[in-house]
Each structure stands twice: as C-alpha cells, then as structure tokens.
Coordinates of C-alpha atoms and ligand atoms in Angstrom, one line a residue:
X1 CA 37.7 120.4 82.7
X2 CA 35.1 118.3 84.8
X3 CA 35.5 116.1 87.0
X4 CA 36.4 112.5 86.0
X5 CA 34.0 110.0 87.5
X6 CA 35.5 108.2 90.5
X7 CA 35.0 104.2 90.0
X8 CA 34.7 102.1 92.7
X9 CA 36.0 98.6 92.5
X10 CA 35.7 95.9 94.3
X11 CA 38.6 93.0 94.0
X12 CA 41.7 93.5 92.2
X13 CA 42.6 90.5 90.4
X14 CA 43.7 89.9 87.2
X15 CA 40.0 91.3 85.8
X16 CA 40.6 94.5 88.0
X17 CA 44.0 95.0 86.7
X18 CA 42.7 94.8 83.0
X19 CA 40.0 97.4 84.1
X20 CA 42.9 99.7 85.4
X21 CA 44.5 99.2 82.2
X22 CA 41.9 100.4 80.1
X23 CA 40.3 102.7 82.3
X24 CA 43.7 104.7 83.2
X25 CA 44.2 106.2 79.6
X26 CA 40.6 107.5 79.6
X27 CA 41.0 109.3 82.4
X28 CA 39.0 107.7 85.3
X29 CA 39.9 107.1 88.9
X30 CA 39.5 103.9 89.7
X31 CA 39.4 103.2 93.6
X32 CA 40.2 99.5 94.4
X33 CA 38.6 97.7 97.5
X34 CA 41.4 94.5 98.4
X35 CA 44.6 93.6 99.5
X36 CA 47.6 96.0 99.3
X37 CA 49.8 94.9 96.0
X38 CA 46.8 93.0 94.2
X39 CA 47.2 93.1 90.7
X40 CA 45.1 95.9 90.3
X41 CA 46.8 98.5 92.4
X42 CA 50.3 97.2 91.4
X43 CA 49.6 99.4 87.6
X44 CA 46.7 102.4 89.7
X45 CA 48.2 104.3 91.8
X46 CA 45.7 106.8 93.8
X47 CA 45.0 107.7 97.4
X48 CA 41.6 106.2 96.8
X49 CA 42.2 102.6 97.4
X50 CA 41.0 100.8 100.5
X51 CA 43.0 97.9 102.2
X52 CA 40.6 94.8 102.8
X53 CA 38.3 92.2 101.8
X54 CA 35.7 92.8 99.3
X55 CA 33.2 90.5 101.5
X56 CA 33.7 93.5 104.8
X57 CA 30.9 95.5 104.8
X58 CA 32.2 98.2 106.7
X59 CA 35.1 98.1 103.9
X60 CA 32.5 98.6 101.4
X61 CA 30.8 101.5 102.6
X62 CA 34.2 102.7 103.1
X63 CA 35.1 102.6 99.5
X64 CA 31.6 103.7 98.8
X65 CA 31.6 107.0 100.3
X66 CA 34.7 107.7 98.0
X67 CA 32.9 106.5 95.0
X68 CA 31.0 108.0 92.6
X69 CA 29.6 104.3 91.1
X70 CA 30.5 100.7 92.4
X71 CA 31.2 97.9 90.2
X72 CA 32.9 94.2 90.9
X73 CA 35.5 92.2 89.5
X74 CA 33.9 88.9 90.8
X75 CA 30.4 88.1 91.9
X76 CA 31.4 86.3 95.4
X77 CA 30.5 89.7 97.0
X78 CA 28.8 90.9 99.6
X79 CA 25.3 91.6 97.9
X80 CA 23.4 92.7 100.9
X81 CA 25.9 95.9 101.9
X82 CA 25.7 96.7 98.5
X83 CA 21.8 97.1 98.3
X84 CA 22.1 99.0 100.9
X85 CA 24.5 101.7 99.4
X86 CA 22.4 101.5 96.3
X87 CA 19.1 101.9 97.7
X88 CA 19.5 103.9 101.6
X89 CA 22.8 105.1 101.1
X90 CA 26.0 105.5 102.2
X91 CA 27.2 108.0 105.0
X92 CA 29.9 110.3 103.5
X93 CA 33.0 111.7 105.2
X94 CA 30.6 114.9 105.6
X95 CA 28.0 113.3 107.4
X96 CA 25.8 113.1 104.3
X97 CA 24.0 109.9 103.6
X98 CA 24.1 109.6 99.6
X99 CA 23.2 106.5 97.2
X100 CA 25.7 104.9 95.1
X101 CA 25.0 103.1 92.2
X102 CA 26.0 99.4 91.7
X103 CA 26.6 98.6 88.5
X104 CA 25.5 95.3 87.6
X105 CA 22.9 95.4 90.2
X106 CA 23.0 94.1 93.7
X107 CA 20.1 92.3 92.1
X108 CA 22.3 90.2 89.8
X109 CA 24.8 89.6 91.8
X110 CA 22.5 88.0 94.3
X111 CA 20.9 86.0 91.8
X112 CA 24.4 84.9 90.0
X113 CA 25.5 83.7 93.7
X114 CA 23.8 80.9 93.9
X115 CA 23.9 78.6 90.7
X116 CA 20.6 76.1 91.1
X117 CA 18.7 79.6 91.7
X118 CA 20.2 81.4 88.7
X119 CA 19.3 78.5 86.6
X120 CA 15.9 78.5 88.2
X121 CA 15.7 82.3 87.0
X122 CA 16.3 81.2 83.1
X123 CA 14.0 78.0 83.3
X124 CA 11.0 80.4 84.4
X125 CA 12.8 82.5 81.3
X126 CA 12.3 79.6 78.9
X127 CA 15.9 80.2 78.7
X128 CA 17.3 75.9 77.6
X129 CA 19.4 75.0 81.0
X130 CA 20.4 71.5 82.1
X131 CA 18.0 69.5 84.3
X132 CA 19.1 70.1 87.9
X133 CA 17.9 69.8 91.4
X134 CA 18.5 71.4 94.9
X135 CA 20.4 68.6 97.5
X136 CA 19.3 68.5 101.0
X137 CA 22.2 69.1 103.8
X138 CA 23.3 66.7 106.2
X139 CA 21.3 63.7 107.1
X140 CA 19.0 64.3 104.1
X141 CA 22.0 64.6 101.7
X142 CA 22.4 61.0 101.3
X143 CA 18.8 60.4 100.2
X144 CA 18.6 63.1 97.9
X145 CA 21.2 62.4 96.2
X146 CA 19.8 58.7 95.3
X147 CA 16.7 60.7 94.4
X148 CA 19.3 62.3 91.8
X149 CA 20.5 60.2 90.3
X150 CA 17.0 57.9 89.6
X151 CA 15.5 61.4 88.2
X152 CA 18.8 62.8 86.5
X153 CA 20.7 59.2 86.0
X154 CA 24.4 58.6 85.8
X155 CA 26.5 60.4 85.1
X156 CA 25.2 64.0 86.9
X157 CA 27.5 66.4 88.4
X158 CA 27.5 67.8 92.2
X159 CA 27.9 71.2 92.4
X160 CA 28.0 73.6 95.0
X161 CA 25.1 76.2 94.8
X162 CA 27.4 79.2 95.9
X163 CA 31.5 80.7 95.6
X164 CA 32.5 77.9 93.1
X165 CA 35.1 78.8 90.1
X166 CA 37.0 77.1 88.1
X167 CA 35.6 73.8 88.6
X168 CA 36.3 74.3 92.3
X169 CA 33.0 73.4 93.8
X170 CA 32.0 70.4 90.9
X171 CA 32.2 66.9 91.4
X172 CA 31.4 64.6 88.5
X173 CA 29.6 61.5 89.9
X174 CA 30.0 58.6 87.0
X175 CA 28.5 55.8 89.0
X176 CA 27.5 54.5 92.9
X177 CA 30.7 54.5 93.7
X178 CA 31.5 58.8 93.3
X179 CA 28.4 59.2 95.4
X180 CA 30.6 58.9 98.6
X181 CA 33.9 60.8 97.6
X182 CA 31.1 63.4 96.5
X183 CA 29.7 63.3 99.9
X184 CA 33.3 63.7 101.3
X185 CA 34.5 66.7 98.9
X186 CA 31.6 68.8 98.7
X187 CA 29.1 67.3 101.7
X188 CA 29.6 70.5 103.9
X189 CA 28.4 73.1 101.7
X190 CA 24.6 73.6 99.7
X191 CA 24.6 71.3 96.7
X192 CA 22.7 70.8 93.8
X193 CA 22.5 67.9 91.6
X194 CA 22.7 69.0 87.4
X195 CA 22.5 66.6 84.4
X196 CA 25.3 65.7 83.0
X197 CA 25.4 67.7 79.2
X198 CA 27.3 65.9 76.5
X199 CA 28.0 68.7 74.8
X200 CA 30.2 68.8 71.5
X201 CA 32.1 72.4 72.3
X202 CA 31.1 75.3 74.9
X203 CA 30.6 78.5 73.6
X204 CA 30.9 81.8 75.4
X205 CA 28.9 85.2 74.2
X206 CA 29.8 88.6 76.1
X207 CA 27.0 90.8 76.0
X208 CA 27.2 94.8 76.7
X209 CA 24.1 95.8 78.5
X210 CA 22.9 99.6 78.8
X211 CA 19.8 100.4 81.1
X212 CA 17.7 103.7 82.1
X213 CA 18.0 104.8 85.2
X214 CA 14.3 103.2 85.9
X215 CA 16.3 99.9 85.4
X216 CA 14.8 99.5 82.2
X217 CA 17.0 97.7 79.5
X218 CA 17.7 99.9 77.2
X219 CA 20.7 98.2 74.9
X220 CA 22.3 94.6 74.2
X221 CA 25.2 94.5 72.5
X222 CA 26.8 91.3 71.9
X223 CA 30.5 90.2 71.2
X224 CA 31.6 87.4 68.5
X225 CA 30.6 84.1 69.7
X226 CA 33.7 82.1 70.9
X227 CA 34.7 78.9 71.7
X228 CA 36.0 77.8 74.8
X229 CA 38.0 74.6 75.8
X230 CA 38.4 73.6 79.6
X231 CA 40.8 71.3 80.9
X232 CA 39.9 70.0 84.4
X233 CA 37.3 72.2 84.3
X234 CA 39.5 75.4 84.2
X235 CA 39.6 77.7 81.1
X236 CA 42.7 76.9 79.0
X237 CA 42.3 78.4 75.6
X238 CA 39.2 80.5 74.0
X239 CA 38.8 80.7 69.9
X240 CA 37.2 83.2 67.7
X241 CA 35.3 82.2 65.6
X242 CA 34.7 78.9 67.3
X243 CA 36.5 75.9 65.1
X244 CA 34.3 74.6 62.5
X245 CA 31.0 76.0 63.4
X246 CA 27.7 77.7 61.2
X247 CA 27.6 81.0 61.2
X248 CA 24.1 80.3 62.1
X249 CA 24.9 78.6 65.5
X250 CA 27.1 81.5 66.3
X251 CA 24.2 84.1 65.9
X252 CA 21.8 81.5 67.7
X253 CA 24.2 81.5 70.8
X254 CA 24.2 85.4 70.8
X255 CA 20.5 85.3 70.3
X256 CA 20.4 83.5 73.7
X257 CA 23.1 85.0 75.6
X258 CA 21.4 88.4 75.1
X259 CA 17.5 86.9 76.0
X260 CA 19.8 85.5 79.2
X261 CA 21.6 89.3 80.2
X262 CA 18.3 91.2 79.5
X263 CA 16.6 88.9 81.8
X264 CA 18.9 89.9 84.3
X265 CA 19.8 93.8 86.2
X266 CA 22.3 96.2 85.9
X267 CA 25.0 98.4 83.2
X268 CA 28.2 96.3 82.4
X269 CA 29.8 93.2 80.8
X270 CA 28.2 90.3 80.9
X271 CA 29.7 86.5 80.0
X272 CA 27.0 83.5 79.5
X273 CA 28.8 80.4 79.2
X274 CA 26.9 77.9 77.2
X275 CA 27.1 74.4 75.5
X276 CA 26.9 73.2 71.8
X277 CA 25.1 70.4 71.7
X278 CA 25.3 67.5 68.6
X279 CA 21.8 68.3 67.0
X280 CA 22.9 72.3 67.0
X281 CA 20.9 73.5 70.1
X282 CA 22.5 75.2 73.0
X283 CA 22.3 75.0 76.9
X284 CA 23.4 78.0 79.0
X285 CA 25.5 76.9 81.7
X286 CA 26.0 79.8 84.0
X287 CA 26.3 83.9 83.8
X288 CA 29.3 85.8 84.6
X289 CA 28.1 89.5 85.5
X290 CA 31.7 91.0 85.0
X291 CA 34.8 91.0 82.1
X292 CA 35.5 87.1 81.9
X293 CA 38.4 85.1 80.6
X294 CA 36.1 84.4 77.1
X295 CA 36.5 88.4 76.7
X296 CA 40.2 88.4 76.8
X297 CA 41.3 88.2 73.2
X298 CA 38.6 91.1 72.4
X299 CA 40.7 93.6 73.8
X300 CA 42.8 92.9 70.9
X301 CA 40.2 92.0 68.8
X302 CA 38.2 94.7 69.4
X303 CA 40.4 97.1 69.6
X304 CA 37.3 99.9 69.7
X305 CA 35.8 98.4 72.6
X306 CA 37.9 95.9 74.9
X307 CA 34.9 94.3 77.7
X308 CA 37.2 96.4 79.9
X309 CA 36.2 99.5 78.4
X310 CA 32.7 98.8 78.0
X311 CA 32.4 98.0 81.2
X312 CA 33.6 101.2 81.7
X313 CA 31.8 102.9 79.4
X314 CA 28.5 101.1 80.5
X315 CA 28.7 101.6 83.5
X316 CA 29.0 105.3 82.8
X317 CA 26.0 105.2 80.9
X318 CA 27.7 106.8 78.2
X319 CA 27.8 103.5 75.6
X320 CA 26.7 104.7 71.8
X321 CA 23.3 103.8 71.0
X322 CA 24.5 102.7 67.5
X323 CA 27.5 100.5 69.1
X324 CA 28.6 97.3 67.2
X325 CA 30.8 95.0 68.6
X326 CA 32.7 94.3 65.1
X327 CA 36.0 92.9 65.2
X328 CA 38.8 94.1 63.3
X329 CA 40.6 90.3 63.5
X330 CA 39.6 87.5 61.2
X331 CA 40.6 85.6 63.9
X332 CA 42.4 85.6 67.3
X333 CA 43.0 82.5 69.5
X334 CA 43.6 83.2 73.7
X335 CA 45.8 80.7 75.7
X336 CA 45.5 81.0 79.6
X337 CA 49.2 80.7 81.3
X338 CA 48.8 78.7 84.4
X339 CA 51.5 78.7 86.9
X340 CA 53.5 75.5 86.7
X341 CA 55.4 73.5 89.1
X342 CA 58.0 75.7 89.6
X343 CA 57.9 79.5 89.9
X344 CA 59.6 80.1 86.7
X345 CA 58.0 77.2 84.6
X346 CA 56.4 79.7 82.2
X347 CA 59.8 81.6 81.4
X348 CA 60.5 79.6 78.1
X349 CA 56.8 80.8 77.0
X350 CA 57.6 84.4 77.9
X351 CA 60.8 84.4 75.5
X352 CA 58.9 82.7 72.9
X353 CA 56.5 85.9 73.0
X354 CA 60.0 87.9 72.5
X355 CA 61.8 85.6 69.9
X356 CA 59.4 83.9 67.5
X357 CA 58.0 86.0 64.6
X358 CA 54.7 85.1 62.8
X359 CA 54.3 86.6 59.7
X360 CA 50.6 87.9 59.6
X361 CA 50.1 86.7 63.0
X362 CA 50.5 89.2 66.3
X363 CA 51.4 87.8 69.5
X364 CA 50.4 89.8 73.0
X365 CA 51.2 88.7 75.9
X366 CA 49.3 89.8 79.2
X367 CA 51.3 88.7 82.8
X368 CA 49.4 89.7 85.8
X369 CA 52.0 90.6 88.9
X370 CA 50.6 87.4 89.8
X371 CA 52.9 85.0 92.3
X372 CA 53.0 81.5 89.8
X373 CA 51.4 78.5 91.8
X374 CA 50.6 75.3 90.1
X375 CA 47.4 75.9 88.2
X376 CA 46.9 79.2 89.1
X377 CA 46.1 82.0 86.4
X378 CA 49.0 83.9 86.1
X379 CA 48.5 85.2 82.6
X380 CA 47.6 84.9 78.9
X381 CA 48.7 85.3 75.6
X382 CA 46.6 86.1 72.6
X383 CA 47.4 85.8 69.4
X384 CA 45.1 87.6 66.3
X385 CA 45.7 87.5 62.4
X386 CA 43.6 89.8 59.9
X387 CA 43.6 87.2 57.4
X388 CA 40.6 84.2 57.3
X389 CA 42.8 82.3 55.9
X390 CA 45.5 81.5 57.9
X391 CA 45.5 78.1 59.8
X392 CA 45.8 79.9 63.2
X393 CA 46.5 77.1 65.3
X394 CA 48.7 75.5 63.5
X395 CA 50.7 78.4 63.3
X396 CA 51.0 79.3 67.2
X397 CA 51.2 75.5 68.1
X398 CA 55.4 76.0 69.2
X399 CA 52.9 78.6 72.0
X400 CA 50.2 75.6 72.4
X401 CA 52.9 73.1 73.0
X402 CA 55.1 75.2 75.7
X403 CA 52.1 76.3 77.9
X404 CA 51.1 72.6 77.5
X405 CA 55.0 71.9 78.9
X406 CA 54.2 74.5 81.7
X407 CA 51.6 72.4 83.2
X408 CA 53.5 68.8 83.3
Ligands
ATP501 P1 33.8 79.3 86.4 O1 35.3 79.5 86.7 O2 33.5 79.4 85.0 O3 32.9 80.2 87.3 P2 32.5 77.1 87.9 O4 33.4 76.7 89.0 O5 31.3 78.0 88.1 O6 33.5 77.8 86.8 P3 31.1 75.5 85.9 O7 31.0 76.6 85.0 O8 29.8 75.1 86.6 O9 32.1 75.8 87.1 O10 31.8 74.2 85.3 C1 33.1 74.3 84.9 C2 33.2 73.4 83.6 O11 32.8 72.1 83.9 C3 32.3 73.8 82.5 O12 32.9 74.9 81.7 C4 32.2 72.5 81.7 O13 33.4 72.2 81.0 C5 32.1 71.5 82.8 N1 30.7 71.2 83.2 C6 30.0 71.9 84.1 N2 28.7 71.5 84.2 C7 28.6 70.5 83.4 C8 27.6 69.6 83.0 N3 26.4 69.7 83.6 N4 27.8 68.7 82.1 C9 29.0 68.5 81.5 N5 30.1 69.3 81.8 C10 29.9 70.3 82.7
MG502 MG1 31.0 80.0 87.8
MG503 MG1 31.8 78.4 84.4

C-alpha cells in the first residue's frame, strides 16, 4: 500500500475538526498545529500534532517538516513563514531543506488578511465591491474619517483592515455621533471606511478550486448558492436554495464567486460572501480561503463531496476533472448553536435532535468539544429533506424557536 499523504494543519477549531472528520475515513494523517485538546485533536489522534500557536513561526516550520502539504483552518496566519516553507524550504529532522506546499497559497492568505486590500484586488478585477476607503492612524484618523463620511455618507461602516470575524472588528457609524465610540472601539487598529450596502439577503457561493503545479487555474467548481442570515453580524442560520430567489440570481452569484476564487491562488475551498441587492445585482463582501460556516449543510447535502473533503481532495490535486457539485437534497436549512448564558443552555436543543421526528425531514446535529460561552459557536444542526415541496422552515421552527431561546 503507499503511503498516505501527511496533512499539515494549521488551527483546530471547529473547521479543523470537520476536516479530521472527513479526512480520517479516507485514510490521511492529518497533523494539527494548536493547543492541546482543540477540537480537532480531541476526534485525530496521531503523534504528528504540534502544541502551539498557529501565528509561531518556529511552530510552523516545526509542523512543516512533518508535513507532506500545509493547509489552514483560518486565514489569521502567519503568511510570511509560510512563503518561506513554500518557496526556500523547510529544514527536515535529517538536515534536509525541502519545500512544502501551501495550499491555498501564501499568496492568498496574504491578500485575504487585509480587507480594504482584498477588496482593492477585485475592484482592479472588475469584480462589483462596496465603495471603501483606507483610514489614517492616530492623529490623522479623525480627519479621515470626516473625509468618509462626505465621500461615502451616512451610514458607512468602520472596519478593521486585518484579524476581524464575526463582526468583531465592524463598527456601524449611523450618524456624527458613532464617529467617536468608533474612534474609541476600533481607533487603535488599521481601519478602513466601506459604504454602507442595503442589501435585501447575503448570499454565500463555495467554490472548489484545482490548479497545475505552475499555479495555473486549472478547475472551478462551485457549490449551490445559499443564503445566509446574520444576527449581530454573526452567522446564525444558512438556506439552500436561498428563500424566494431566481434561479437566475443564484447562477449569477456563482458566476461571480468563481471570476472572485480564480482571481485569487492556491488548491482548496473557497467561501465568497456576497450581497443581493433590490434591482438583482450582487456585491462581494469578503473571501474566505478555507471550509466556512455557509458550507456546513453540504456535508449532508452533498453527501459525494462535503467542502471538507474537497478541501481534501483539492488539496491533493486529485479532484475529478468532470466534478459537479450536485446536491442530492431539495433542500437543507443550517442553524449555528451559540453558547448561551449558561453552560448547558443548549441542552433542551440537543434532546430535541433525539426526541422530535420529521417525517421527510432529517435532522444532524454537529457539537464541537467546544466549552459553551455566550455567543460563541459551539455547534450546528442541519436539517435536509429530498422533497421541493416541503415548507422546511416551518417544519423545523420547534429547532428555530429553542436556539432562538438559547441565546435570551
Ligand atoms: P466573518 O466572520 O464572516 O469573517 P467579518 O468580521 O469579516 O466576518 P464582515 O463579513 O465584514 O465581518 O461583516 C459581517 C456582517 O456584517 C456581514 O455578513 C453583513 O451582515 C454585515 N456587513 C458587513 N459589511 C457591511 C456593509 N458594508 N453594509 C451592510 N452590512 C454589512
Ligand atoms: Mg471576515
Ligand atoms: Mg464575513
């Protein structure tokens, strides 16, 4: 038999974990760079792992020279190590210096890091993105950001350029009188200014992208379009298909998530996040080079190629040219389980997954070994039917109403 590829993996979140999940029935080693008992290495056990912080260099090189191809779980990594390793090489336990690819590319990852440039990156594309512009620091913040809003008018969101998620990192600035607790929440870091988009839904599109190893693009493969809903700015449920939307818009957003990921560098999963706007046309708002939380419900419904094994897969290079991303659900609806305010708020949820039966309607539930918090992601549930005619929602709102209850 040969020798199954050893993955290395940086972070072990919830994304990691999923990775481990589908990667451990396939056969590959996957070799996890973060804290002892992370989600990830709580379901992968191997004597690969390393114990640290995905932003260490020296901890990357160390899980690099026991690698056979790096990938990430989250793009708030140490890019410049990891151009190294792809590019001069990594010194092995036997003294050898040997490249490892990254997988998506150093390149991206760079790019992804800092918002205003990313978005910079698509204008030049053509690629539709909100108006924006860069914020000076310190004494020249407060003049900019008058200059912001008489270009971008109220309201316009600050936004940190770089390490922001889930909302952490925005600040929506309605008037003169947000323009100081901006200052005060987000004055220390690189901002940018970005119009405010009054979009009527977001959409997200994951894309599968294949390359040479010239770095040529050599594949896009897109998922179903889905719709996302955020609640203070954090992901709470995901649709597919989106609710009440054209077919047509559907295979316009997956027309521009894949001109968006082939713009871009690297094998793997890639999530565009975008918004629907009233007259039909469609903003991208930012990329995620990795699985995301809008891929979730594929892994059931798409049961031949969750994002977790593509990114396996593409990373690999070993993704069928032929490869559609058809899914075997009519429809599936994802609801994220934030940790409540106390450590067993989601309980009642959890026994609902157990006790309630939905005729024509499957239920999976994903926890994460996660420690609850208030707000934190601790888990999701996803629910998929074969049949297009089912009112989905309706039938899982007892679910929509108790994760709702988790969260009061
Ligand atoms: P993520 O966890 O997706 O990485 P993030 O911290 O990078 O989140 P964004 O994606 O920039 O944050 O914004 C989070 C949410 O805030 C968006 O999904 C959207 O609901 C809202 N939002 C962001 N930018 C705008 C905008 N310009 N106009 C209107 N709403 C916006
Ligand atoms: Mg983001
Ligand atoms: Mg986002």
């Amino acid at each position: 038999m040969t020798k199954a590829p050893v993955i290395g993996l940086l972070g072990g979140g919830q994304l990691g974990r999923m990775l481990c999940e589908a990667g451990g029935p396939l056969g590959y080693d996957i070799a996890i760079l973060d804290e002892d008992g992370c989600p990830a290495k709580q379901i992968n056990v191997n004597d690969k792992h390393v114990t640290g912080s995905f932003k260490d260099a020296a901890k990357v090189k160390e899980l690099a020279a026991r690698c056979d191809v790096l990938t990430v779980e989250i793009e708030h990594v140490n890019a410049e190590v990891l151009e190294e390793i792809a590019t001069k090489g990594v010194r092995t336990a036997s003294g050898e210096l040997r490249k490892v690819p990254v997988h998506p590319s150093w390149r991206t990852l760079r790019l992804v890091q800092d918002k205003f440039e990313q978005k910079e990156h698509f204008k030049a594309q053509d690629i539709p993105v909100a108006p924006q512009m860069a914020l000076g620091g310190g004494e020249a913040l407060a003049g900019s950001l008058r200059e912001a809003y008489e270009e971008l008018a109220f309201p316009f969101m600050v936004k940190a350029r770089k390490g922001s998620y889930d909302g952490r990192g925005n600040f929506k600035v309605r008037g003169p009188e947000d323009l100081e607790p901006a200052v005060e929440a987000l004055g220390k870091l690189p901002l940018y200014a970005e119009k405010w988009v009054p979009f009527v839904m977001e959409l997200a599109v994951m894309i599968v992208r294949t390359e040479d190893d010239e770095g040529n693009c050599t594949g896009i493969y897109p998922y179903p379009t889905v719709e996302t809903v955020h609640e203070d700015d954090v992901c709470r449920a995901v649709f597919m298909p989106p609710r009440k939307v054209d077919a047509a818009v559907c295979a316009k957003a997956q027309k521009v998530a894949g001109q968006v990921v082939r713009s871009l560098w690297g094998r793997g999963v890639f999530a565009v996040e975008m918004f629907l706007l009233q007259d039909g046309s469609i903003m991208v708002n930012e990329v995620a080079p990795r699985p995301h939380n809008s891929g979730h419900l594929h892994i059931e419904a798409v049961p031949y190629m969750s994002q977790y094994k593509a990114q396996l897969h593409a990373i690999l290079d070993i993704v069928p040219k032929s490869m559609k991303l058809i899914p075997r659900a009519s429809q599936a609806i994802m609801l994220n389980i934030l940790g409540g305010a106390a450590a067993d708020s989601h309980d009642k949820l959890v026994k609902l997954t157990e006790t309630e039966y939905m005729e024509g309607t499957d239920v999976h539930l994903h926890l994460y070994g996660k420690a609850s918090k208030p707000g934190r992601k601790i888990g999701h549930v996803t629910f998929t039917t074969p049949s297009p005619d089912v009112d989905l929602e309706k039938t899982i709102a007892p679910f929509v109403n108790e994760v709702d209850l988790i969260r009061q």
